[in-house]
Coordinates of C-alpha atoms and ligand atoms in Angstrom, one line a residue:
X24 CA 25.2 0.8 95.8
X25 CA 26.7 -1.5 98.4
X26 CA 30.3 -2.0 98.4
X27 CA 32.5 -5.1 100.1
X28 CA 35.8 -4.2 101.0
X29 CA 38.9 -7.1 101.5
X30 CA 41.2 -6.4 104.6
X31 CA 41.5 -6.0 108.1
X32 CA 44.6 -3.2 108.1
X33 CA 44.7 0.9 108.5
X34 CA 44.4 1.0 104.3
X35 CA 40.9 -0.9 104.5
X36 CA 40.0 1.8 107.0
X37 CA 41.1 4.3 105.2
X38 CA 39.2 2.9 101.8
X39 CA 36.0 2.6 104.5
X40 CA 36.3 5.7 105.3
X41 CA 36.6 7.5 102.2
X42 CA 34.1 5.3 100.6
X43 CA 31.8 6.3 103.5
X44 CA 32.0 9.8 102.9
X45 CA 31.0 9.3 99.1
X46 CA 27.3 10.1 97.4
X47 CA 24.4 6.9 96.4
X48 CA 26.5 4.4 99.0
X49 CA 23.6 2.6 100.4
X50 CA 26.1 0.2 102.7
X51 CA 29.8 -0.7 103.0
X52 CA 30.7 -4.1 104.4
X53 CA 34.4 -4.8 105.4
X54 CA 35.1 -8.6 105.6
X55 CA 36.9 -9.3 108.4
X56 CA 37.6 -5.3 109.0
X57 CA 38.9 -4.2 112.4
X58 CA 38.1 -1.8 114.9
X59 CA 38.3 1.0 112.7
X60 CA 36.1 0.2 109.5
X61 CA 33.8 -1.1 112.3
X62 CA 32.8 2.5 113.1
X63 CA 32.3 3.1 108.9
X64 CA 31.1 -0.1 107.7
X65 CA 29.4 -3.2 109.2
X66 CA 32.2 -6.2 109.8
X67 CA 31.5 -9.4 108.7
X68 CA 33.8 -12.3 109.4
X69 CA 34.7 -14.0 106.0
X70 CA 37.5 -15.5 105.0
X71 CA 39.3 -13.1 102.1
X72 CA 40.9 -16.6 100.5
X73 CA 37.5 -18.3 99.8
X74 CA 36.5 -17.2 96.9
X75 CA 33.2 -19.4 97.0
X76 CA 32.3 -18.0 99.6
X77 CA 32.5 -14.0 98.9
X78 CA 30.8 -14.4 95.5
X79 CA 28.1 -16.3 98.2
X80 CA 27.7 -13.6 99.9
X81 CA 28.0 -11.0 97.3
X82 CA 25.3 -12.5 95.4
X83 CA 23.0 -13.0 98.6
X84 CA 23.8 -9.1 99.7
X85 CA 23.8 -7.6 96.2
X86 CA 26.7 -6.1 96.4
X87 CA 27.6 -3.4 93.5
X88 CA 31.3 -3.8 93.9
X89 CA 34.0 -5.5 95.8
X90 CA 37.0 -3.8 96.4
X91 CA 40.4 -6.4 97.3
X92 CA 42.4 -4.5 99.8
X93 CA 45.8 -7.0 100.4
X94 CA 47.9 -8.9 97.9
X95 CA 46.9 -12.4 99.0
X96 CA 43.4 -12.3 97.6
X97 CA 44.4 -11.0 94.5
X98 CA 47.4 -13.8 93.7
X99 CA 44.6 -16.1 94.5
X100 CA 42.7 -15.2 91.8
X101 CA 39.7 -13.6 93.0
X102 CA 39.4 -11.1 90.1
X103 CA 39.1 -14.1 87.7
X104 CA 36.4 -15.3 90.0
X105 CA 34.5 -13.0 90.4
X106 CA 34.3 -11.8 86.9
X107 CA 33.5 -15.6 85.8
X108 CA 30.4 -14.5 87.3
X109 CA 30.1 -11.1 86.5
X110 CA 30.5 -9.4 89.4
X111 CA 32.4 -5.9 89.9
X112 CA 35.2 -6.5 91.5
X113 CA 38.6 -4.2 91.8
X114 CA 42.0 -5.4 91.2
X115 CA 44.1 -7.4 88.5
X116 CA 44.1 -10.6 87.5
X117 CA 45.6 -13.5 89.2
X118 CA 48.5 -13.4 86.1
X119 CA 48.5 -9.3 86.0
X120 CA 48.8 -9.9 90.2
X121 CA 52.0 -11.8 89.6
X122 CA 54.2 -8.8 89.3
X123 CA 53.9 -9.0 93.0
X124 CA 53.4 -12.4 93.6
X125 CA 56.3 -13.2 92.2
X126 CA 60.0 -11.3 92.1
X127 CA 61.4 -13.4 89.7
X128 CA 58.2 -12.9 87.2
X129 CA 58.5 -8.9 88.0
X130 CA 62.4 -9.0 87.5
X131 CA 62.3 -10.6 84.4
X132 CA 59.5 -7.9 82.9
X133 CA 61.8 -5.2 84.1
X134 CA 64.3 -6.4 81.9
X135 CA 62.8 -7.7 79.3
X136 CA 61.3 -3.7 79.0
X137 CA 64.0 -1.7 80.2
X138 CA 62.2 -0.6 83.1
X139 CA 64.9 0.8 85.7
X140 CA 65.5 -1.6 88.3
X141 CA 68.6 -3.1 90.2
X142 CA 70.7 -5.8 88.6
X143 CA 69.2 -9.5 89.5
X144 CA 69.8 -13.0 89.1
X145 CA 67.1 -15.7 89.8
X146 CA 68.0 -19.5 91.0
X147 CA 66.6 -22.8 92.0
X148 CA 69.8 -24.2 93.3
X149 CA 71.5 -23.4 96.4
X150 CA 74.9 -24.5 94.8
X151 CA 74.9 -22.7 91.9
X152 CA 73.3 -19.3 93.8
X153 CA 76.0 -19.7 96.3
X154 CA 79.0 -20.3 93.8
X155 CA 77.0 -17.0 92.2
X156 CA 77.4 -14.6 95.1
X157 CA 81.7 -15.8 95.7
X158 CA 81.8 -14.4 92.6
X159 CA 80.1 -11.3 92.0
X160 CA 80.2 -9.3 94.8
X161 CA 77.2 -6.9 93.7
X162 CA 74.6 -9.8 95.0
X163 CA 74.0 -8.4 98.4
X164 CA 70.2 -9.0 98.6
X165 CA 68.8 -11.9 98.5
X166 CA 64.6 -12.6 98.0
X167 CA 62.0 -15.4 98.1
X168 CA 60.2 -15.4 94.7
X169 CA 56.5 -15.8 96.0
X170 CA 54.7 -14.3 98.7
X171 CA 56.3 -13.9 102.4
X172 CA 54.2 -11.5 104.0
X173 CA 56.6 -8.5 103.3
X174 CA 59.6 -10.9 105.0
X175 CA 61.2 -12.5 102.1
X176 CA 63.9 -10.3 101.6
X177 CA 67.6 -10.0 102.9
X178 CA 69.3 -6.8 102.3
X179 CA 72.6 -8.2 103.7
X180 CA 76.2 -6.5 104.0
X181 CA 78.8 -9.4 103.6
X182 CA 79.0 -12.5 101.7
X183 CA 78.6 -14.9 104.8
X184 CA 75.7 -12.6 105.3
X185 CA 74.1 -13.1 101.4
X186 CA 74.9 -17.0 102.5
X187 CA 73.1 -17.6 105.7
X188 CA 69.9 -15.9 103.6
X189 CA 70.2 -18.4 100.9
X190 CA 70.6 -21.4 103.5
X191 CA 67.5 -19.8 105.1
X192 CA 65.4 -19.5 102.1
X193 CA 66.2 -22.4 99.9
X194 CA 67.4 -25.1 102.9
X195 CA 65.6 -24.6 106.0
X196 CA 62.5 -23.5 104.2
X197 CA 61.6 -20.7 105.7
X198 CA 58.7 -19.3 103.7
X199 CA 58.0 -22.8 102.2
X200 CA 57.8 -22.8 98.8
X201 CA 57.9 -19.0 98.0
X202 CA 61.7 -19.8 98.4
X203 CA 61.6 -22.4 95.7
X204 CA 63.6 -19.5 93.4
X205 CA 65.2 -16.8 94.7
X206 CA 66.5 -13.7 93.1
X207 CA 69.9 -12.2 94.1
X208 CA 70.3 -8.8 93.5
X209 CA 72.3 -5.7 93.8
X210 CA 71.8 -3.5 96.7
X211 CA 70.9 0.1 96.1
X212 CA 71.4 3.3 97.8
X213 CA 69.0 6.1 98.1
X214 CA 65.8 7.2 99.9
X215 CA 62.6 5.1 99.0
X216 CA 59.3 6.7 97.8
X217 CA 56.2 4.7 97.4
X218 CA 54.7 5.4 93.8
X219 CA 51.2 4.7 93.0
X220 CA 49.0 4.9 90.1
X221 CA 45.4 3.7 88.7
X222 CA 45.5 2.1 85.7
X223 CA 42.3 0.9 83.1
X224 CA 45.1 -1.7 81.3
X225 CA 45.8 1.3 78.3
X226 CA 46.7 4.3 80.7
X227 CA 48.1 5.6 83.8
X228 CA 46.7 8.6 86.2
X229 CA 48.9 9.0 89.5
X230 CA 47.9 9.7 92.9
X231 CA 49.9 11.7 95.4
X232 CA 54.1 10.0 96.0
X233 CA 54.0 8.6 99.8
X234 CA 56.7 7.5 101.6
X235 CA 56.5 4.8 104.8
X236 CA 58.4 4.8 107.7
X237 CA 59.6 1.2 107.5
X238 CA 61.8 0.4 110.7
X239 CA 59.6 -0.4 113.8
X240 CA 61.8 1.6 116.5
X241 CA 61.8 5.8 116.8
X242 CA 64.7 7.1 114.8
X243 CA 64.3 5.0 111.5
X244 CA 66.1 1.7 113.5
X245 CA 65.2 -2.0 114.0
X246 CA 63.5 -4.2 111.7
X247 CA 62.0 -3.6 108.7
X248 CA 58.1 -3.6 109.8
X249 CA 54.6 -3.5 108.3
X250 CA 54.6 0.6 108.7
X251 CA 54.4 2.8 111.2
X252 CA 52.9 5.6 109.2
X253 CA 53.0 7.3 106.3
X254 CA 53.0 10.7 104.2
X255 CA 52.9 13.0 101.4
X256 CA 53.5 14.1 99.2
X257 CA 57.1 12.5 99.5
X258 CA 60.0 16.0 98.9
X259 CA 61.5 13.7 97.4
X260 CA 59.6 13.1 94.4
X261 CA 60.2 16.7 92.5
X262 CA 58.4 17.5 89.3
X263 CA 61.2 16.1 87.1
X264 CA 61.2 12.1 89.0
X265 CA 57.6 12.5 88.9
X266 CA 57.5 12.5 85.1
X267 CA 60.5 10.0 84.9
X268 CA 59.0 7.6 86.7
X269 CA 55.4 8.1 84.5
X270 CA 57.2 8.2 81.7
X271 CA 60.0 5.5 82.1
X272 CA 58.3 3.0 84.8
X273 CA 54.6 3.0 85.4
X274 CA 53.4 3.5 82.0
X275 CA 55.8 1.4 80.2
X276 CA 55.0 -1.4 82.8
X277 CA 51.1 -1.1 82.0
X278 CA 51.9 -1.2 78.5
X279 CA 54.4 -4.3 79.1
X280 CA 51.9 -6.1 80.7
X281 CA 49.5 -5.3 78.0
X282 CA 52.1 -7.0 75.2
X283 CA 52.4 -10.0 77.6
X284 CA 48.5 -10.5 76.8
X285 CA 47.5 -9.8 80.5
X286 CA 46.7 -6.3 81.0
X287 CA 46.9 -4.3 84.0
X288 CA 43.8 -3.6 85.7
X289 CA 44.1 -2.0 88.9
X290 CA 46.3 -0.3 91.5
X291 CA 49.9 -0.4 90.4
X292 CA 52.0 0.0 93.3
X293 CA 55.7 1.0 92.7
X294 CA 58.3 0.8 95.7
X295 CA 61.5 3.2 94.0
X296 CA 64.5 3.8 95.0
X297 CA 66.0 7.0 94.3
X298 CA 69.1 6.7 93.3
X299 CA 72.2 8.9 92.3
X300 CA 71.3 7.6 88.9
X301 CA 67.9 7.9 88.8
X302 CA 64.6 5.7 90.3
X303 CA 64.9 2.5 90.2
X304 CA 62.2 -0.2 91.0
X305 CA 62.7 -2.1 94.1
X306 CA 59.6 -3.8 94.0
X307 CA 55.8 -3.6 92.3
X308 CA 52.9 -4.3 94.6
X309 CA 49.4 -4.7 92.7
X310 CA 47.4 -2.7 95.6
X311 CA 47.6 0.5 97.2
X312 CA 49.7 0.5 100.2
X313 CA 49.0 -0.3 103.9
X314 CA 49.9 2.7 105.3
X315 CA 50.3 4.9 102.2
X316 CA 46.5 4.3 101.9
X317 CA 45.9 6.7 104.8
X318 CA 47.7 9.9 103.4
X319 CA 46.5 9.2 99.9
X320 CA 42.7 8.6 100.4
X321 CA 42.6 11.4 102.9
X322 CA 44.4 13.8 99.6
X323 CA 42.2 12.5 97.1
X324 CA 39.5 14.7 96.7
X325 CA 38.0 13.1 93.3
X326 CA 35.5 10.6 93.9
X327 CA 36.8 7.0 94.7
X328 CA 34.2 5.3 93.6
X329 CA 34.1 6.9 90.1
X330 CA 38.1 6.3 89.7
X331 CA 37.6 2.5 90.1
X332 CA 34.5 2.2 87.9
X333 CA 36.7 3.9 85.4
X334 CA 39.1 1.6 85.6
X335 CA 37.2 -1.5 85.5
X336 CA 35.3 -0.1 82.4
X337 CA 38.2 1.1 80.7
X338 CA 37.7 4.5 80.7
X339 CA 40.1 6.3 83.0
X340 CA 40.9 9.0 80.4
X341 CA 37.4 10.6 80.9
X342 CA 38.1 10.5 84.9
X343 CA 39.7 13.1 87.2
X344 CA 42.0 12.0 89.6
X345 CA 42.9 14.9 91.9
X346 CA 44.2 16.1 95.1
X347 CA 44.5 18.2 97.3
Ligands
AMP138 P1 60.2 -5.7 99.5 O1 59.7 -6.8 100.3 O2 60.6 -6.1 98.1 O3 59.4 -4.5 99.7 O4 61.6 -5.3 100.2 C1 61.6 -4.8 101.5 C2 62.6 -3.7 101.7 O5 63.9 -4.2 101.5 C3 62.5 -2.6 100.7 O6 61.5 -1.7 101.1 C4 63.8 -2.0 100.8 O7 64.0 -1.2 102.0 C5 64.7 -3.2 100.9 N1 65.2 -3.6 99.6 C6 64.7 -4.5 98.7 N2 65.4 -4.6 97.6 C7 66.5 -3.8 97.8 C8 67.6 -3.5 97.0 N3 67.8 -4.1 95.8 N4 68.6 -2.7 97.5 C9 68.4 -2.1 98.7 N5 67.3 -2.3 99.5 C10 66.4 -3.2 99.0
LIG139 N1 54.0 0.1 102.9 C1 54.5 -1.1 102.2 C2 53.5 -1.9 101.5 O1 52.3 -1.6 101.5 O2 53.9 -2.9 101.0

């Protein structure tokens, strides 16, 4: 089979490169790619938001399956696509994709199900948000409710602080209209583990708990940055917040999206923090992580390949997910 693979970071080297180590792969492709997957797969320079085009060039290449590496595609609807024309194609929907592409959309399915998050409130007026945070000093973070390249968020420590973020967001436009809403929320305390599973829309298998080292300077300092590595399994996922957050978050957000009539199909991606009181979400991502991707596809010592067939076709309960 050939396989097309959506990316140009260290995870869609890390998918090339456990892909290419699989049985009855004929080719991989890696559209755009990057050095890396270039020494795995063959690079081919498409753009990943032209969804005329891939199916093009899926269709002309016979590709098997297509696997959507970053968020962008996926929010773009490229699984609807693709399926439209029955191809194979890895991911959720563009609506199932929203509990990424939108943190006022994820927030309000947290608490619609009583999934454990931080408190939140969402706004489309700068006045009223403003008046919001004078009084209730818990708002200390402030996001942009679509997409901002993993830059939309303000984890800020004083009022004037929460303030300037709103004026940013919602005045000066920062990340255009992804700051047409904004969610204010509470700030939470604890270390952050990165908690992935597979999902087929009914169930839920996990793969190994990661954590990223987030700041961009030696000694966990500076800005929050795309990653500068990854490992696991994360110490601080023990056997007992494993199953919590199976029990109380993934599972009962696959089966929340289900009731929503827009099942889950796909890599659910959750961001905890571990708090005095338990997990709580911080965010959901509908992909695997970039670079979580490297530790956990280097673990995973079931087939790859297999796993996301299962999932596609609904039959995850028949597949092993192990690692190592
Ligand atoms: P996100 O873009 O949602 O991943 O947020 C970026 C980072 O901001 C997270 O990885 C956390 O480090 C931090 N963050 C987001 N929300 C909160 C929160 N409610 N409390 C504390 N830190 C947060
Ligand atoms: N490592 C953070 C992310 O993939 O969003």
């Amino acid at each position: 089979m050939k396989v097309l693979i959506l990316g140009s970071g260290g995870r869609e080297h890390a998918l090339a490169w456990k892909i290419s180590r699989e049985t009855n792969i004929e080719k991989i492709y890696c559209a755009p790619g990057n050095a890396g997957t270039y020494n795995v797969a063959e690079n081919v320079n498409l753009d990943i938001m032209d969804n005329d085009l891939l199916i093009d060039f899926v269709k002309e290449n016979s590709i098997g399956l297509t696997i959507v590496g970053p968020e962008a595609p996926l929010v773009n609807g490229i699984i609807d696509e693709f399926e439209k024309n029955n191809l194979k194609i890895f991911g959720p929907k563009k609506y199932a994709a929203m509990l990424e592409g939108s943190k006022v959309f994820s927030k309000k399915i947290m608490q619609k199900y009583g999934i454990p998050t931080s408190r939140g409130e969402v706004f489309s007026d700068i006045e009223l948000a403003i008046e919001f945070v004078k009084s209730n000093p818990w708002a200390r973070v402030v996001k942009a409710d679509g997409l901002a390249a993993g830059k939309g968020v303000y984890v800020c420590d004083d009022e004037n602080e929460v303030i300037n973020a709103i004026t940013e967001i919602m005045q000066n436009k920062k990340f255009g209209d992804a700051g047409n809403k904004i969610l204010l929320e509470e700030k939470l305390v604890g270390e952050e583990a990165s908690f992935l599973v597979f999902s087929d829309g009914k169930i839920v298998k996990p793969m190994v708990s990661t954590q990223d080292h987030k700041a961009v300077y030696v000694g966990d300092k500076g800005p929050n940055t795309g990653g500068m590595g990854a490992y696991g399994p994360a110490p601080v996922i023990t056997k007992e917040l494993h199953n919590y957050a199976m029990e109380k978050i993934m599972l009962p957000t696959i089966n929340a999206m289900a009731s929503e009539g827009t099942p889950y199909v796909g890599i659910l991606y959750g961001g905890l923090m571990i708090t005095k009181d338990g997990p709580k979400v911080i965010e959901f991502n509908c992909r695997f992580g970039d670079p979580e991707a490297q530790p956990i596809l280097t673990l995973l010592k079931s087939n790859l390949i297999d796993i996301i067939k299962s999932c596609i076709d609904g039959t995850l309960d028949m597949q092993d997910v192990v690692f190592d």
